[in-house]
Tab-separated table of C-alpha atoms in Angstrom:
chain	number	residue	atom	x	y	z
A	1	MET	CA	-0.109	4.823	7.263
A	2	THR	CA	-2.760	6.905	5.434
A	3	SER	CA	-0.742	10.591	5.687
A	4	LYS	CA	2.031	11.528	2.988
A	5	ILE	CA	4.079	14.397	2.601
A	6	PHE	CA	5.534	15.451	-0.941
A	7	VAL	CA	8.975	16.876	-0.326
A	8	GLU	CA	10.206	19.256	-3.154
A	9	GLU	CA	13.872	18.889	-4.145
A	10	GLN	CA	14.598	22.148	-2.625
A	11	GLN	CA	13.951	21.103	0.847
A	12	VAL	CA	16.133	17.901	-0.008
A	13	ILE	CA	18.910	20.052	-0.653
A	14	GLU	CA	18.649	22.450	2.267
A	15	ASP	CA	17.828	19.749	4.942
A	16	SER	CA	21.089	17.684	3.522
A	17	PHE	CA	23.229	20.817	3.925
A	18	GLU	CA	21.736	21.151	7.692
A	19	LEU	CA	22.693	17.596	8.383
A	20	GLY	CA	26.039	18.024	6.742
A	21	VAL	CA	26.490	20.825	9.065
A	22	LYS	CA	25.229	19.045	11.868
A	23	ILE	CA	27.835	15.995	11.203
A	24	PHE	CA	30.678	18.724	11.268
A	25	ASN	CA	29.565	20.023	14.354
A	26	SER	CA	29.560	16.970	16.060
A	27	GLY	CA	33.286	16.245	15.129
A	28	PHE	CA	33.002	13.298	13.262
A	29	ARG	CA	35.091	13.073	10.385
A	30	PRO	CA	34.259	10.380	7.834
A	31	THR	CA	37.080	9.462	5.221
A	32	PHE	CA	34.105	7.465	2.986
A	33	ILE	CA	30.394	8.230	2.654
A	34	VAL	CA	27.791	5.439	1.574
A	35	GLY	CA	24.802	6.418	0.512
A	36	LEU	CA	21.999	3.851	0.090
A	37	TRP	CA	20.551	3.855	-3.399
A	38	ARG	CA	18.097	5.182	-4.163
A	39	GLY	CA	17.290	8.071	-2.066
A	40	GLY	CA	20.406	7.731	0.446
A	41	SER	CA	22.458	8.215	-2.545
A	42	THR	CA	20.916	11.904	-3.154
A	43	VAL	CA	21.469	12.846	0.244
A	44	GLY	CA	25.013	11.418	0.398
A	45	ILE	CA	25.933	13.635	-2.718
A	46	TYR	CA	24.764	16.864	-0.714
A	47	LEU	CA	26.246	15.844	2.025
A	48	GLN	CA	29.555	14.929	0.345
A	49	GLU	CA	29.361	18.261	-1.052
A	50	CYS	CA	28.802	20.497	2.058
A	51	LEU	CA	31.913	18.798	3.858
A	52	GLN	CA	34.122	18.727	1.111
A	53	THR	CA	33.364	22.477	1.287
A	54	LEU	CA	33.946	22.158	4.921
A	55	ASN	CA	37.440	21.187	4.257
A	56	ILE	CA	36.735	17.348	5.026
A	57	THR	CA	37.413	14.975	1.813
A	58	THR	CA	35.483	12.000	1.666
A	59	ASN	CA	35.817	9.061	-1.124
A	60	HIS	CA	31.956	7.976	-1.316
A	61	ILE	CA	30.060	5.498	-3.632
A	62	ALA	CA	26.312	4.104	-3.294
A	63	LEU	CA	25.210	0.978	-2.416
A	64	ARG	CA	21.892	-0.934	-3.436
A	65	THR	CA	19.583	-2.998	-1.368
A	66	SER	CA	16.477	-5.352	-2.480
A	67	TYR	CA	13.979	-2.866	-0.318
A	68	ASN	CA	11.839	-1.272	-3.046
A	69	GLY	CA	9.756	1.312	-1.543
A	70	ARG	CA	6.598	1.433	0.103
A	71	ARG	CA	4.759	-1.923	-0.678
A	72	ASP	CA	8.001	-3.292	0.552
A	73	TYR	CA	7.774	-1.245	3.689
A	74	GLU	CA	4.343	-2.777	4.267
A	75	ALA	CA	5.285	-6.408	3.419
A	76	ALA	CA	8.176	-6.066	6.014
A	77	LEU	CA	6.172	-5.239	8.639
A	78	LYS	CA	4.041	-8.727	8.175
A	79	THR	CA	7.220	-10.405	7.317
A	80	PRO	CA	9.999	-8.617	9.415
A	81	ASN	CA	12.272	-11.941	8.915
A	82	LYS	CA	12.103	-11.474	5.640
A	83	PRO	CA	16.579	-11.100	4.478
A	84	ILE	CA	17.441	-7.744	2.621
A	85	SER	CA	19.928	-8.489	-0.235
A	86	VAL	CA	22.599	-6.036	-0.517
A	87	HIS	CA	24.624	-5.201	-3.846
A	88	GLY	CA	27.326	-3.516	-4.925
A	89	THR	CA	30.055	-3.943	-2.036
A	90	GLN	CA	32.959	-4.902	-3.980
A	91	TYR	CA	34.706	-1.492	-3.870
A	92	LEU	CA	33.766	-1.205	-0.127
A	93	LEU	CA	35.825	-4.472	0.315
A	94	ASP	CA	38.572	-3.588	-1.953
A	95	THR	CA	39.272	-0.187	-0.449
A	96	LEU	CA	37.909	0.115	3.350
A	97	ASN	CA	40.346	-0.647	6.070
A	98	ARG	CA	40.180	-0.258	9.998
A	99	GLU	CA	41.494	3.125	9.871
A	100	ASP	CA	38.843	4.606	8.018
A	101	ARG	CA	35.851	6.667	9.348
A	102	LEU	CA	32.620	5.237	7.703
A	103	LEU	CA	29.320	7.244	7.514
A	104	LEU	CA	26.295	5.081	6.053
A	105	VAL	CA	23.412	7.207	4.829
A	106	ASP	CA	19.626	6.875	4.011
A	107	ASP	CA	16.986	9.262	3.085
A	108	VAL	CA	14.173	7.864	5.729
A	109	PHE	CA	14.824	5.718	8.873
A	110	GLY	CA	11.625	3.329	9.494
A	111	SER	CA	11.948	0.008	10.729
A	112	GLY	CA	16.002	0.271	10.200
A	113	ARG	CA	16.509	-3.173	8.707
A	114	THR	CA	18.037	-1.733	5.303
A	115	LEU	CA	21.123	0.399	7.347
A	116	ALA	CA	20.995	-2.875	9.442
A	117	ALA	CA	21.710	-5.474	6.422
A	118	VAL	CA	24.174	-3.048	5.197
A	119	LEU	CA	26.267	-3.139	8.752
A	120	GLU	CA	25.332	-7.011	8.735
A	121	LYS	CA	27.218	-7.685	5.282
A	122	LEU	CA	30.052	-5.015	5.766
A	123	THR	CA	30.880	-6.955	8.946
A	124	MET	CA	30.641	-10.194	7.770
A	125	ARG	CA	32.443	-9.699	4.763
A	126	LEU	CA	35.648	-6.759	5.993
A	127	LYS	CA	36.329	-8.653	8.981
A	128	ARG	CA	39.246	-7.262	10.599
A	129	ASN	CA	39.193	-4.457	7.741
A	130	LEU	CA	35.477	-2.970	9.029
A	131	PRO	CA	36.408	0.436	10.174
A	132	GLN	CA	36.557	0.873	13.823
A	133	GLU	CA	34.008	4.184	13.359
A	134	ILE	CA	30.739	3.842	11.907
A	135	LYS	CA	28.153	6.505	12.044
A	136	THR	CA	24.563	6.181	10.566
A	137	ALA	CA	22.493	9.195	8.914
A	138	CYS	CA	19.254	9.838	7.571
A	139	LEU	CA	17.528	12.627	6.561
A	140	PHE	CA	14.191	11.738	8.100
A	141	GLN	CA	13.049	9.437	10.719
A	142	ARG	CA	9.929	8.047	11.503
A	143	GLN	CA	8.361	8.783	14.641
A	144	SER	CA	6.018	5.812	14.798
A	145	SER	CA	8.999	3.446	13.521
A	146	SER	CA	9.213	0.280	15.728
A	147	ALA	CA	12.711	-0.198	14.836
A	148	SER	CA	14.391	-3.320	16.594
A	149	VAL	CA	18.059	-1.805	15.853
A	150	ALA	CA	19.761	1.416	17.225
A	151	PRO	CA	18.702	4.628	15.800
A	152	PRO	CA	20.662	6.661	13.310
A	153	ASP	CA	23.709	9.370	15.109
A	154	TYR	CA	22.715	11.979	12.831
A	155	VAL	CA	19.067	12.687	11.661
A	156	GLY	CA	17.792	15.730	9.984
A	157	LYS	CA	13.714	15.768	10.621
A	158	THR	CA	11.518	13.620	13.038
A	159	ILE	CA	8.008	12.908	10.885
A	160	SER	CA	4.944	11.012	11.631
A	161	SER	CA	3.783	10.639	7.766
A	162	TRP	CA	5.147	8.460	4.697
A	163	VAL	CA	7.618	10.821	2.762
A	164	THR	CA	7.530	10.752	-1.042
A	165	LEU	CA	10.553	12.155	-2.830
A	166	PRO	CA	11.172	14.596	-5.291
A	167	TYR	CA	11.781	11.632	-7.923
A	168	GLU	CA	9.247	8.951	-6.910
A	169	LEU	CA	6.168	8.597	-9.109
A	170	GLN	CA	5.390	4.832	-8.476
A	171	ASP	CA	2.676	4.133	-5.787
A	172	LEU	CA	0.761	7.377	-6.075
A	173	SER	CA	-2.612	7.894	-7.331
A	174	LEU	CA	-3.344	9.769	-10.265
A	175	ALA	CA	-5.095	12.366	-8.292
A	176	GLU	CA	-1.469	12.628	-6.500
A	177	LEU	CA	0.520	12.686	-9.534
A	178	LYS	CA	-2.122	15.788	-11.143
A	179	THR	CA	-0.956	17.335	-7.602
A	180	HIS	CA	2.006	16.923	-6.958
A	181	LYS	CA	3.844	15.780	-10.488
A	182	PRO	CA	1.731	17.779	-13.091
A	183	ALA	CA	5.187	18.080	-15.413
A	184	PHE	CA	5.018	14.059	-15.234
A	185	LEU	CA	1.550	13.845	-16.763
A	186	THR	CA	2.170	16.464	-19.073
A	187	ILE	CA	5.275	15.504	-20.636
A	188	THR	CA	3.682	11.803	-21.337
A	189	GLU	CA	0.391	13.612	-22.549
A	190	GLN	CA	2.733	15.402	-25.257
A	191	ASN	CA	4.265	12.122	-26.131
A	192	ALA	CA	1.120	10.331	-26.296
A	193	LEU	CA	2.311	8.175	-23.626
A	194	ALA	CA	-0.313	5.592	-21.759
A	195	LEU	CA	0.550	4.813	-18.219
A	196	PRO	CA	-0.298	1.313	-17.429
A	197	SER	CA	-3.366	0.595	-15.124
A	198	SER	CA	-1.059	-1.265	-12.533
A	199	PHE	CA	0.850	2.047	-12.320
A	200	TYR	CA	-1.659	3.604	-10.060
A	201	TYR	CA	-1.684	3.160	-6.465
A	202	GLU	CA	-4.919	4.244	-4.522
A	203	SER	CA	-3.823	5.234	-1.417
A	204	SER	CA	-6.268	3.679	1.492
């Protein structure tokens, strides 16, 4: 995995709105949107706002998983059976029912294991209250994805590179920070803050 694309916030906004319209045009009317922290929660906010503006009112919340970026993804390729933990489901367990129409949202679909882990936990815990209609959406789907689970129902764009989102700083080299996140370096320098050497991730 050598190439990266750096996505600007405006692109995330516009692509999310396009994805929202795609979901609307499909006829699916979610009653509940769950964004997967971190990136999926950002996309989920834009989707919720887009759908609400189109008169689709939804409940919404973010869930956190143990997945933590590029290094976790690369490690998972070597140990695909390592479980992914899902946190923060209590509100869903208290609120969801069979009549709900649930939309699960992530930023990037690669192996599919994160969405699968969320679905597995909700299925196990909700039992009879599991919504009968569940759809998945992602902003980006990796073209080289070796996913062993079903692809998302809604995809914004198909890509072949690793995506670096606007808020991401870790796992970047100093050169990448200088090129794509110069404001962060300026702020740290103005405040005389030294970054730890372990912060920099030299891409292969």
